[in-house]
C-alpha atoms as one frame of an Amber mdcrd trajectory, in Angstrom:
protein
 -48.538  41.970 -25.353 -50.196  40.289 -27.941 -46.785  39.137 -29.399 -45.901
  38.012 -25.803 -48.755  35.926 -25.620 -48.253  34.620 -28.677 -44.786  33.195
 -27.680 -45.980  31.785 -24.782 -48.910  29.336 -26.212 -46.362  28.304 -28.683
 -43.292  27.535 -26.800 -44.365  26.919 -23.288 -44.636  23.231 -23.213 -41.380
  23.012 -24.967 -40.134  24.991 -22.344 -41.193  23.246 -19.719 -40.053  20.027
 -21.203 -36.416  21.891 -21.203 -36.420  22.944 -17.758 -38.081  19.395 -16.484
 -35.145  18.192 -17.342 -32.698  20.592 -16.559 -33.950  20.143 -13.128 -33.489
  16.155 -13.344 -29.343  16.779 -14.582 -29.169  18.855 -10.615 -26.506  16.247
  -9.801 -22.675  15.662  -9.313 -20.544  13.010  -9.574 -18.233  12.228  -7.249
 -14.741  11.032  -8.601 -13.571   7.792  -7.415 -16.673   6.381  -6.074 -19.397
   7.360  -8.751 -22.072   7.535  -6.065 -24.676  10.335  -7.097 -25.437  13.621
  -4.696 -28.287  15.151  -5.804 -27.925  18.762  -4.708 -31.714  19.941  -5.036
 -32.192  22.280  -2.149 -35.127  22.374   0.246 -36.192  24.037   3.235 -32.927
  23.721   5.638 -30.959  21.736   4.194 -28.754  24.560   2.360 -25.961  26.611
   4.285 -27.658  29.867   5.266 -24.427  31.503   3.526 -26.372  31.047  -0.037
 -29.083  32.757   0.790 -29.913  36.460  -0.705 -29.555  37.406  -4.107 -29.045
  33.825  -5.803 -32.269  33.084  -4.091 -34.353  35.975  -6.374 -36.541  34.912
  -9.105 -36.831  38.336 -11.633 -32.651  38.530 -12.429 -32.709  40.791 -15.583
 -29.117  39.451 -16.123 -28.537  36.345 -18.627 -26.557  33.630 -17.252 -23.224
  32.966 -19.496 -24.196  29.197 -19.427 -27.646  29.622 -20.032 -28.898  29.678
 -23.624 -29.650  33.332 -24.567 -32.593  33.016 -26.492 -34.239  30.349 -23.197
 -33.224  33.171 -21.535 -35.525  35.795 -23.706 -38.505  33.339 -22.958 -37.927
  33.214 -19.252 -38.556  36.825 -19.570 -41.325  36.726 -21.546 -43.025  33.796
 -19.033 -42.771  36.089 -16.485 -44.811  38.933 -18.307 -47.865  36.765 -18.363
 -51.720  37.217 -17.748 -52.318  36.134 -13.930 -54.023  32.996 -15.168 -51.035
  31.296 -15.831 -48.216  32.581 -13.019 -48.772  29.751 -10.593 -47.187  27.351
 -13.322 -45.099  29.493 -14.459 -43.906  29.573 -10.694 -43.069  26.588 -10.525
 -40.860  26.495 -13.426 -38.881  29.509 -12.612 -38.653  28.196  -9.150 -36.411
  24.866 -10.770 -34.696  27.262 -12.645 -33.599  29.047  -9.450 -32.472  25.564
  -7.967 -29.826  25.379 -11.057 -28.569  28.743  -9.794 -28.088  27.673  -6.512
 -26.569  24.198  -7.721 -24.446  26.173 -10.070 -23.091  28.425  -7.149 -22.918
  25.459  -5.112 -20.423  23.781  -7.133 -18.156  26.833  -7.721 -18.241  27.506
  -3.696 -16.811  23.739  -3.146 -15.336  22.838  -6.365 -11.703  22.363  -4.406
 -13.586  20.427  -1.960 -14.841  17.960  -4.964 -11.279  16.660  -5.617 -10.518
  15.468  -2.116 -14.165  14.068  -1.688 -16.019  10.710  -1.896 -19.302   9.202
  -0.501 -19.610   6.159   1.758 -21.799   4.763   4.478 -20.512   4.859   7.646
 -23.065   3.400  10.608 -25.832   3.376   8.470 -25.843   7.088   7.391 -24.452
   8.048   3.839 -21.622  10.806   4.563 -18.855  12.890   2.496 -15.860  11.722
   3.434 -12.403  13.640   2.504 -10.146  10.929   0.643  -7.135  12.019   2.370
  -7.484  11.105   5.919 -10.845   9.604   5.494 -12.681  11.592   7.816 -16.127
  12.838   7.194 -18.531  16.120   7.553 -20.072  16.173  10.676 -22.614  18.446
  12.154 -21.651  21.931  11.786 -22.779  25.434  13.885 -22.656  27.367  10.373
 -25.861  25.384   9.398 -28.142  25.436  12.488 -31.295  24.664  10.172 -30.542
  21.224   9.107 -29.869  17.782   9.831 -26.969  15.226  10.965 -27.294  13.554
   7.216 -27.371  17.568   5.487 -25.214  17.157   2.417 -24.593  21.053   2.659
 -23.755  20.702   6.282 -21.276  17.703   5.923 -19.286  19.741   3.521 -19.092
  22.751   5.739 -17.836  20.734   8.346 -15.146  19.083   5.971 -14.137  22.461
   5.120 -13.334  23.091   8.293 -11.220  19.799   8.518  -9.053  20.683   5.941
  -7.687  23.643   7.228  -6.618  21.427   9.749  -2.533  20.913  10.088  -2.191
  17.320   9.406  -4.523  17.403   6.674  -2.854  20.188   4.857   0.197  18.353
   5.096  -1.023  15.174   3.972  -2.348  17.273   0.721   0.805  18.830   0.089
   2.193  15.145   0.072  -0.352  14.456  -2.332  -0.086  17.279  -4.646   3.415
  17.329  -4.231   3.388  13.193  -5.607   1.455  14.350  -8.359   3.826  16.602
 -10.169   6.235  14.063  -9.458   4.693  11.125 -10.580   0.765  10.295 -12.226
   0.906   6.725 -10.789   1.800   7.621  -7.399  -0.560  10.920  -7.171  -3.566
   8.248  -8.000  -2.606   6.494  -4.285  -2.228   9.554  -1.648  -1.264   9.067
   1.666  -3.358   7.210   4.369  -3.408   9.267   7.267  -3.911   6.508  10.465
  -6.168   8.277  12.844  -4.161   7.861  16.661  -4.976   8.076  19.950  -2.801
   9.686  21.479  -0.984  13.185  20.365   2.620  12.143  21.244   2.246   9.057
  18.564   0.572  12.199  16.118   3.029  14.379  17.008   5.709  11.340  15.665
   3.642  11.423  12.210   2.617  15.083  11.764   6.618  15.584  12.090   7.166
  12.784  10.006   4.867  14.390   7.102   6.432  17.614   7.318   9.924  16.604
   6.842   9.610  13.391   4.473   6.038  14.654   2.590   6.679  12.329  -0.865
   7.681   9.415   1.049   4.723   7.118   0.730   6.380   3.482   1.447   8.162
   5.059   3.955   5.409   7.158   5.583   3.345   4.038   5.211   5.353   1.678
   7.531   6.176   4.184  10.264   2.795   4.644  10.641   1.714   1.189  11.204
   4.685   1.030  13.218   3.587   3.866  15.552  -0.095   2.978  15.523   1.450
  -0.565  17.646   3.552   1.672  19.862   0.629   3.627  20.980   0.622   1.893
  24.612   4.394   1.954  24.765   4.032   5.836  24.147   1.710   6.251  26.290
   3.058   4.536  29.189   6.625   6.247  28.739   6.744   9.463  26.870  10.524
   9.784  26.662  10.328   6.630  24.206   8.766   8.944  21.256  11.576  10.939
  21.226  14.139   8.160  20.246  11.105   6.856  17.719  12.058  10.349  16.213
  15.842   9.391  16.389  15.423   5.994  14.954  12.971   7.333  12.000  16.291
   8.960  10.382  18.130   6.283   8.697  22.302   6.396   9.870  23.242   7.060
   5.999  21.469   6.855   2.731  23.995   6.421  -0.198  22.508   7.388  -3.348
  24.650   7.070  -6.887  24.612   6.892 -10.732  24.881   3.144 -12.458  26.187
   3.926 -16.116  26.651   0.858 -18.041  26.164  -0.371 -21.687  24.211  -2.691
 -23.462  24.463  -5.642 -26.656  24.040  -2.854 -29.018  26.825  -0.653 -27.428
  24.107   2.167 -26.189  25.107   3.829 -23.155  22.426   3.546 -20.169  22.088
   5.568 -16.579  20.211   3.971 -13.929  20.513   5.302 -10.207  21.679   2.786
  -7.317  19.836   3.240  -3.640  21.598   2.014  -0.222  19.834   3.099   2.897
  22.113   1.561   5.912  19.202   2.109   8.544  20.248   1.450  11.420  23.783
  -0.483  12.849  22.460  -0.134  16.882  22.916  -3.614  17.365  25.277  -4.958
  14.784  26.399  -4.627  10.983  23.895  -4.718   8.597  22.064  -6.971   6.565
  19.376  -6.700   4.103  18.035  -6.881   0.607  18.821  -5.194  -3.174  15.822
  -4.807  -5.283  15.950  -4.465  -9.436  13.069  -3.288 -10.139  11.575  -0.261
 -12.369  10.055   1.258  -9.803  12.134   1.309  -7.098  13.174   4.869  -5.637
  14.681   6.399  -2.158  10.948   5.842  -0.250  11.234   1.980  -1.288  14.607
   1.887   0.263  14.221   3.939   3.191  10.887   1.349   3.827  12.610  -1.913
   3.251  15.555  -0.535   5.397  12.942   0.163   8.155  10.963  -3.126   7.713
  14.223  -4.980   8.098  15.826  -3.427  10.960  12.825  -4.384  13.295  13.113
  -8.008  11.466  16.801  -8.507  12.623  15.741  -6.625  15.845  13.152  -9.580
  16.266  16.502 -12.475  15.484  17.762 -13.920  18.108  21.322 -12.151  16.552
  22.703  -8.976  17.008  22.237  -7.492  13.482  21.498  -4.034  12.379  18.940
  -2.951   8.667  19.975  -2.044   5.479  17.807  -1.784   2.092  18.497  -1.080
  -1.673  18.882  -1.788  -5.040  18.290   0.159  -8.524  15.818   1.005 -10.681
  17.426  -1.009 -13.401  14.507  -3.840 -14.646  16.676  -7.399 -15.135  14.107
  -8.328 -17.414  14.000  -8.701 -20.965  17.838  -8.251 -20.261  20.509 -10.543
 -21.794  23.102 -12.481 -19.298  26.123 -10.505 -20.674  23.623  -6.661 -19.997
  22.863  -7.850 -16.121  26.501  -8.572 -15.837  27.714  -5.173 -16.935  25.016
  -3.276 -15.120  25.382  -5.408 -11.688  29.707  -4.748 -11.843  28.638  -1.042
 -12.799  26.549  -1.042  -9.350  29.171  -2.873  -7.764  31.997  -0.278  -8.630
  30.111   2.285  -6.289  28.785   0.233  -3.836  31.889  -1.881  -2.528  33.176
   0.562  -0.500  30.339   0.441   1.705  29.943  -2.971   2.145  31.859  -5.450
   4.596  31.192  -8.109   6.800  31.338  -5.620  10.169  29.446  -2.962   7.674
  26.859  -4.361   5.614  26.263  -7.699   3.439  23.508  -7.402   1.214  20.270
 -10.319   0.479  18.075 -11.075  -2.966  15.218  -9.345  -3.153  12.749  -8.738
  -6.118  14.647  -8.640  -9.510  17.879  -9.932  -7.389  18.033 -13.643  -7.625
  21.052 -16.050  -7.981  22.252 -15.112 -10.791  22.536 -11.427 -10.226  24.250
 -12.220  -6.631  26.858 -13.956  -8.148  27.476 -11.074 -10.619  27.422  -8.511
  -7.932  30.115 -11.141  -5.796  32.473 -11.394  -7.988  32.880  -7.905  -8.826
  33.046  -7.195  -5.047  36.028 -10.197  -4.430  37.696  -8.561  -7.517  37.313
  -4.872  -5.913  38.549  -5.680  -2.372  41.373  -8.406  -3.711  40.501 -10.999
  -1.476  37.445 -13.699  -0.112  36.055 -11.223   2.392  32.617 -12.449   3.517
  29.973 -13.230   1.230  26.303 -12.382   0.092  23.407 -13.778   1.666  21.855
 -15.959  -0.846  24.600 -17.681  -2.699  24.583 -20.917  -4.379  26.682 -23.773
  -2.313  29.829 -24.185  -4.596  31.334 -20.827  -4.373  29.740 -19.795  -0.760
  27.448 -20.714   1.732  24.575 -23.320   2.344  22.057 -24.527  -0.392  19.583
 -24.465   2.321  19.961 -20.614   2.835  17.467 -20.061  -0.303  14.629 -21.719
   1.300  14.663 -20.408   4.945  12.381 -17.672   4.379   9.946 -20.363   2.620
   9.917 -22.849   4.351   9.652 -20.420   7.911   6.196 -18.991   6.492   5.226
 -22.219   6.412   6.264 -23.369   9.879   4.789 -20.145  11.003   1.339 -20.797
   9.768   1.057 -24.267  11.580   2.227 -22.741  14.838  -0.783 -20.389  14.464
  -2.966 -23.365  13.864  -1.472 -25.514  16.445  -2.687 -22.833  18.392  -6.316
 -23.271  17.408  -5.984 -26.926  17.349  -6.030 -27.203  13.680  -3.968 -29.166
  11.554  -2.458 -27.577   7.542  -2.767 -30.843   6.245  -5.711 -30.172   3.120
  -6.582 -26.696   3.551  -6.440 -24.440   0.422  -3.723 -22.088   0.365  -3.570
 -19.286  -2.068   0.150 -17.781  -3.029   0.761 -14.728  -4.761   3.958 -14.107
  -6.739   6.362 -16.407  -8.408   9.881 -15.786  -6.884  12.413 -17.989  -4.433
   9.781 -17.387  -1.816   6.911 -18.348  -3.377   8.154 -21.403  -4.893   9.546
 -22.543  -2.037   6.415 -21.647   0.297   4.625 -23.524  -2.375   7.291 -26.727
  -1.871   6.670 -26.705   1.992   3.305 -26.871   1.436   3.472 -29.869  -0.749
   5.294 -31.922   1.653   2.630 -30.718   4.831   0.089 -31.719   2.755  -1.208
 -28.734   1.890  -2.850 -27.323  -1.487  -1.396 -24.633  -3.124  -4.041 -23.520
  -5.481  -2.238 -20.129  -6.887   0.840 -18.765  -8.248   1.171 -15.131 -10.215
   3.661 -12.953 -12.420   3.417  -9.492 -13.057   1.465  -9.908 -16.014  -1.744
 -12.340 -14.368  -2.243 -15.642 -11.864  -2.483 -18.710 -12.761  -5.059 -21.099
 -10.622  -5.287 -24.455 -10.259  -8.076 -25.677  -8.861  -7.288 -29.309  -8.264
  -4.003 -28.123  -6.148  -0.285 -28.022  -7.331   1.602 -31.397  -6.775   5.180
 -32.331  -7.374   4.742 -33.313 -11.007   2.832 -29.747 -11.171   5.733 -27.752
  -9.607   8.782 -29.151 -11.135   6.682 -28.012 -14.214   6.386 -24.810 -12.460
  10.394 -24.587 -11.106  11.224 -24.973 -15.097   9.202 -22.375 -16.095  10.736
 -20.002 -14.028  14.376 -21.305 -14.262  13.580 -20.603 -17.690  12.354 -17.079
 -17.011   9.252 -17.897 -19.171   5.654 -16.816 -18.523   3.090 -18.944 -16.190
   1.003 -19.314 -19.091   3.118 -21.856 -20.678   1.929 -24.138 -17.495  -1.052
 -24.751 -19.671   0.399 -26.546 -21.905   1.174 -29.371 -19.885  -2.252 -28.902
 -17.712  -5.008 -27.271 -19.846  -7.516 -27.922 -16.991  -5.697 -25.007 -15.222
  -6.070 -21.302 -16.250  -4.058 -18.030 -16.452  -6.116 -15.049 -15.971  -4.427
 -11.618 -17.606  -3.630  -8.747 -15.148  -5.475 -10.877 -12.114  -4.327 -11.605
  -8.739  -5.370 -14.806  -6.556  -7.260 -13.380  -3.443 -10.567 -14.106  -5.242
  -9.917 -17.626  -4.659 -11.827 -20.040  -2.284  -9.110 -20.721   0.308  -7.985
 -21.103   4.323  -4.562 -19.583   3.760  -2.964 -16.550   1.840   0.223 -15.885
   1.533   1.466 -12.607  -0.082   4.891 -13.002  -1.647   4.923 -10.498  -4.425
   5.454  -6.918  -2.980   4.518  -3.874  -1.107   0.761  -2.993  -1.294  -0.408
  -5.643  -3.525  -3.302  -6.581  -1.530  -5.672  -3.543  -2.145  -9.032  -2.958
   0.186 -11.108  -4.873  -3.117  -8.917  -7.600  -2.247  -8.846  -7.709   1.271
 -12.782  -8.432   0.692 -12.530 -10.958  -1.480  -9.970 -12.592   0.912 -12.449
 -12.221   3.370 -15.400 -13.780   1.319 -13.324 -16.261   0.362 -13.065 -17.747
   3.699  -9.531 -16.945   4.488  -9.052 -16.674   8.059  -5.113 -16.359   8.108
  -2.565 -14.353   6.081   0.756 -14.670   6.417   3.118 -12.261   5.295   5.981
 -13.101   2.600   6.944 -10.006   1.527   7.267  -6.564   3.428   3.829  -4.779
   3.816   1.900  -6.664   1.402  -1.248  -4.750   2.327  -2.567  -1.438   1.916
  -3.966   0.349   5.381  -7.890   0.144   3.944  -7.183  -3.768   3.640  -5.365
  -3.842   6.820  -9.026  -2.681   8.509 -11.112  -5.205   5.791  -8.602  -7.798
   7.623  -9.288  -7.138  10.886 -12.712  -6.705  10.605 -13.072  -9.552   8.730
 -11.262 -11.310  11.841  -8.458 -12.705   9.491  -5.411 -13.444  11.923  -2.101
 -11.281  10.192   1.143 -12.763  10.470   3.744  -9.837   9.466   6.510 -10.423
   7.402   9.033  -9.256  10.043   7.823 -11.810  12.232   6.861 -14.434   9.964
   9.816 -14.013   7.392  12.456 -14.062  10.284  13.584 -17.512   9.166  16.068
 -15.703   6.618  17.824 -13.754   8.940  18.419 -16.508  11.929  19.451 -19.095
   8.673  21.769 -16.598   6.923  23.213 -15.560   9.878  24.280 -19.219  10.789
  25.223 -19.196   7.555  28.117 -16.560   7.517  29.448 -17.617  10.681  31.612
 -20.899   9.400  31.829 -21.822  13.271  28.313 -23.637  12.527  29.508 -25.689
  10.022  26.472 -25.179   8.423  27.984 -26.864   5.050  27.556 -30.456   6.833
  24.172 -30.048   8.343  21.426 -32.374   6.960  18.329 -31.479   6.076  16.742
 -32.420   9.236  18.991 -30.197  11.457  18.381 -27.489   9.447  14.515 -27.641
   9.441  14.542 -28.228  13.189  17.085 -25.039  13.782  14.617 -22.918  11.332
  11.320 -24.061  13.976  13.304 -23.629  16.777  13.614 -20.370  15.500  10.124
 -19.387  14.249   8.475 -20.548  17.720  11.070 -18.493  19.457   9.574 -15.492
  17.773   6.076 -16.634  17.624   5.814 -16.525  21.382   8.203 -13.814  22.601
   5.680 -11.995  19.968   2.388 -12.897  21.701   3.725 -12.536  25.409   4.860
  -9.264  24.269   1.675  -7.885  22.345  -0.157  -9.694  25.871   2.127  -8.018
  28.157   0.606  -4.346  26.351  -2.692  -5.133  26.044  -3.566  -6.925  23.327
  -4.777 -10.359  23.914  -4.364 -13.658  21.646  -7.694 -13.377  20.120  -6.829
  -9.884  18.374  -5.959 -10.362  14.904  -2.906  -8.200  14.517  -1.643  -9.249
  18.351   1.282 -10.458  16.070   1.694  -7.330  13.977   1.330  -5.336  17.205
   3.649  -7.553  19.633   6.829  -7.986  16.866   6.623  -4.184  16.573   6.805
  -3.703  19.990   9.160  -6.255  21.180  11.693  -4.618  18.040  11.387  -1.363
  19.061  12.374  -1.673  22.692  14.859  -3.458  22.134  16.518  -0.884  19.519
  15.306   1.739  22.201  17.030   0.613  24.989  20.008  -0.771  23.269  20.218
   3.000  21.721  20.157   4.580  25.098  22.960   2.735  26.242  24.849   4.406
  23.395  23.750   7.475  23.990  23.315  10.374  21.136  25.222   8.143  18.008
């Protein structure tokens, strides 16, 4: 005893040094978010499952992760005169809080990987990053309170073993031993009202679970149809029917480059839907391009054409081929290569495809004249040609210029004029530059521009001097940084994107998802208060709810891009004689058409409930007046 009592006046205030802060490290961190949980226990707040023998103070067993010989002192602390037990109390009583913690953390550590911490009505809750709901009160802790950390993750342990979320995690483990990049992104379960438009999704999950894009834009597709489910049920069952695209052709592009080294690349063609017509749509080039893009843009542009006032069905594509860094003679080979395949499924009664991303001018005309060589004669032609071997010039700038003519109908609307407000453009494609030309002759000020590698602002505005420097650059396929040369005033900020900027306007024209929920704040501090749409489903569903809470009015692509379609339609039927029109006959054709849409749109989205003031009644009203007219226009055809 005398030994023992030696020990203890020479080590106890090191000890209790050690276990003060022991007991200070009774945290976790919570991936993603960062926020800490401090998981000290007290009276009610733990589940009463963890009660019993973790809760005892003389364990004669060692703990593995405990240092053996802080261990051997415990033991000898707890062999002490009676004069000193009431400290020594209170130290073994922290050490029993690690035990707990440590238990704790084994009992939920599966729980920890979906997890993260928010505020949600003023109470800080665990919310499960799959579906984004949150613990609630729960019976199996009747001792503690609504904000109970303990409690909130015995309710969300309950959640999970719900159906839909065990789906949505297979989708997400399932993406992550696909793909890293995609796992980091799992899918945003859109809480519904009703359980026909869940029933639509949960059947959707289960048959299509690594689909993001895809599973993406049904949802926000189904989450307008809500009403139009609910006031006919027999419509969800041809939503199911129109969710399966009529063919998906999938194939091999082998092809060769400068250096004589052989190359495979794989070709997508997803012919959506041809209800109401042939075809038409985009081909992407682009690295990461796979069958959910595809099967999205397909989707995304059969409601467009649905929206036209022409009877055309969706198709989307392309290859996961990247055009850049490529020389002219390597995107010839590889675009005859995808041609070789692909010809036998195109025609003008079949399917005629657009540019899209990594598809410009130059790659059409590649892709054309391997199809004229393939079928032997002039049959048709590709949306988006230049004028001397088919087509209009003005073709290029219809889905431009329409954005632009969209966004004053929207202000005409609130009695405001474009003329000087501060419009921010992302990407640096045809439809970008040419949204940023429109602008310039409304009298707007384009501020922005961006590349995959950064943006590039200007805060005194684009002009014309400023974009023919800008036109060159990109004619020239060189970066957006060289635009400082001529105007050092201007910067170029690395791996940036423009919705930080102090503007009235944004429009997206890069490409799926680029507008993130960080974003969609800074849009909204930045005093946006409309965004119209240039490229299919620009934002992500958290920034979709920063939007509308922010009460930024969201003009869709498929509404807002329709210019393209009604243009290139007119375009391909030589009846028009498009090839004499001026310029002034085709910008009045192109706002005849974009106020046709704008307010079949509205009366539609007012006709089910959602009134002007609602800022998605355009997202909400194109989906709807699309879908029933695909719905009723695939009844009449019966099962096809």
């Amino acid at each position: 005893m005398l030994v023992t009592k030696k020990v203890v006046e020479i080590n106890s205030p090191m000890d209790e040094i050690n276990l003060l802060r022991q007991a200070q490290r009774h945290h976790l961190v919570m991936r993603e978010i960062g926020e800490e949980i401090d998981l000290e226990i007290g009276h009610g707040d733990d589940d009463g499952s963890f009660a019993g023998p973790l809760m005892a103070v003389s364990s004669q067993e060692p703990n593995p992760d405990e240092d053996p010989e802080d261990h051997k002192q415990l033991l000898l602390v707890s062999q002490a005169s009676n004069d000193e037990h009431q400290d020594i109390s209170k130290l073994s009583q922290m050490k029993r809080k690690k035990k707990v913690v440590k238990k704790w953390r084994e009992e939920w550590a599966d729980t920890y990987k979906w997890a993260y911490v928010d505020v949600n009505e003023g109470t800080t809750r665990i919310f499960c990053s799959v579906c984004k709901e949150y613990g609630r009160k729960h019976r199996r802790n009747p001792y503690g309170n609504e904000g109970s950390r303990n409690m909130q993750m015995s309710a969300l342990e309950e959640h999970n073993n719900s159906l839909l979320h065990k789906e949505a995690l297979r989708l997400q483990m399932a993406s992550k031993d696909k793909s890293p990049v995609i796992a980091e992104r799992p899918v945003f379960v859109k809480a519904l009202m009703s359980k026909t438009a869940g029933s639509v999704v949960g059947a959707l999950l289960r048959r299509d679970p690594n689909e993001l894009e895809f599973i993406q834009s049904v949802q926000e597709v189904v989450h307008s149809l809500e009403p139009v489910l609910i006031k006919s049920s027999h419509y969800a069952h041809i939503l199911e029917h129109m969710l399966e695209p009529e063919r998906m052709i999938l194939f091999r592009v082998p092809w060769i480059d400068d250096k004589g080294e052989t190359h495979v690349n794989r070709g997508f063609r997803v012919q959506f839907s041809q209800v109401l017509g042939p075809c038409r749509g985009g081909l992407r080039f682009y690295p990461g391009m796979n069958l959910s893009i595809a099967k999205f843009l397909g989707f995304e542009q059969t409601l467009k054409n649905a929206l036209s006032p022409y009877k055309l069905g969706g198709a989307g594509g392309g290859s996961d081929f990247d055009p850049k860094g490529k020389s002219d003679n390597e995107i010839m080979r590889f675009c005859q290569s995808f041609m070789d395949e692909l010809y036998r499924h195109l025609g003008p009664n079949q399917d005629l495809p657009a540019e899209d991303m990594g598809v410009g001018p130059r790659e059409m005309g590649y892709l054309f004249g391997q199809y004229r060589r393939l079928v032997g004669h002039f049959q048709g032609s590709f949306t988006g040609p230049k004028v001397f071997w088919s087509g209009s010039s003005l073709r290029t700038e219809a889905t431009g210029y329409g954005l632009v003519f969209f966004a004053r109908l929207i202000l005409a609307d609130m009695n405001k004029e474009i003329k000087g407000l501060r419009c921010a453009v992302s990407g640096s494609g045809k439809i970008a530059m040419h949204v940023i030309e429109k602008l310039l002759s409304v009298g707007a000020i384009p501020i922005t521009i961006s590349d995959s590698r950064g943006c590039l602002i200007d805060e005194e505005g684009f002009d014309y001097a400023k974009f023919s420097v800008l036109r060159d650059i990109r004619v020239q396929h060189r970066s957006l940084r060289d635009y400082l040369k001529s105007y050092a005033r201007a910067k170029y900020v690395e791996a940036a994107k423009p919705w930080n900027e102090q503007c009235d306007i944004a429009f997206p024209c890069s490409m799926q998802n680029e507008i993130d929920q960080a974003d969609a704040i800074g849009l909204v501090n930045s005093g946006c208060r409309i965004l119209v749409e240039g490229s299919n489903m620009p934002c992500t569903p958290q920034a979709v709810d920063v939007l509308r809470k922010g009460k930024v009015l969201i003009a869709p692509a498929k509404v807002a891009g329709i210019g393209g379609v009604g243009v290139g339609e007119v375009d391909l039927n030589q009846e028009h004689g498009i090839l004499h029109w001026s310029s002034e006959d085709f910008e009045n054709k192109l706002q005849e058409i974009m106020k046709q849409t704008y307010e079949k749109c509205l009366k539609t989205a007012n006709d089910y409930g959602f009134s002007k003031d609602n800022p998605e009644a355009l997202v909400h009203g194109g989906n709807i007046y699309a879908f029933l007219n695909l719905a009723q226009t695939m009844s009449d055809q019966g099962c096809v």
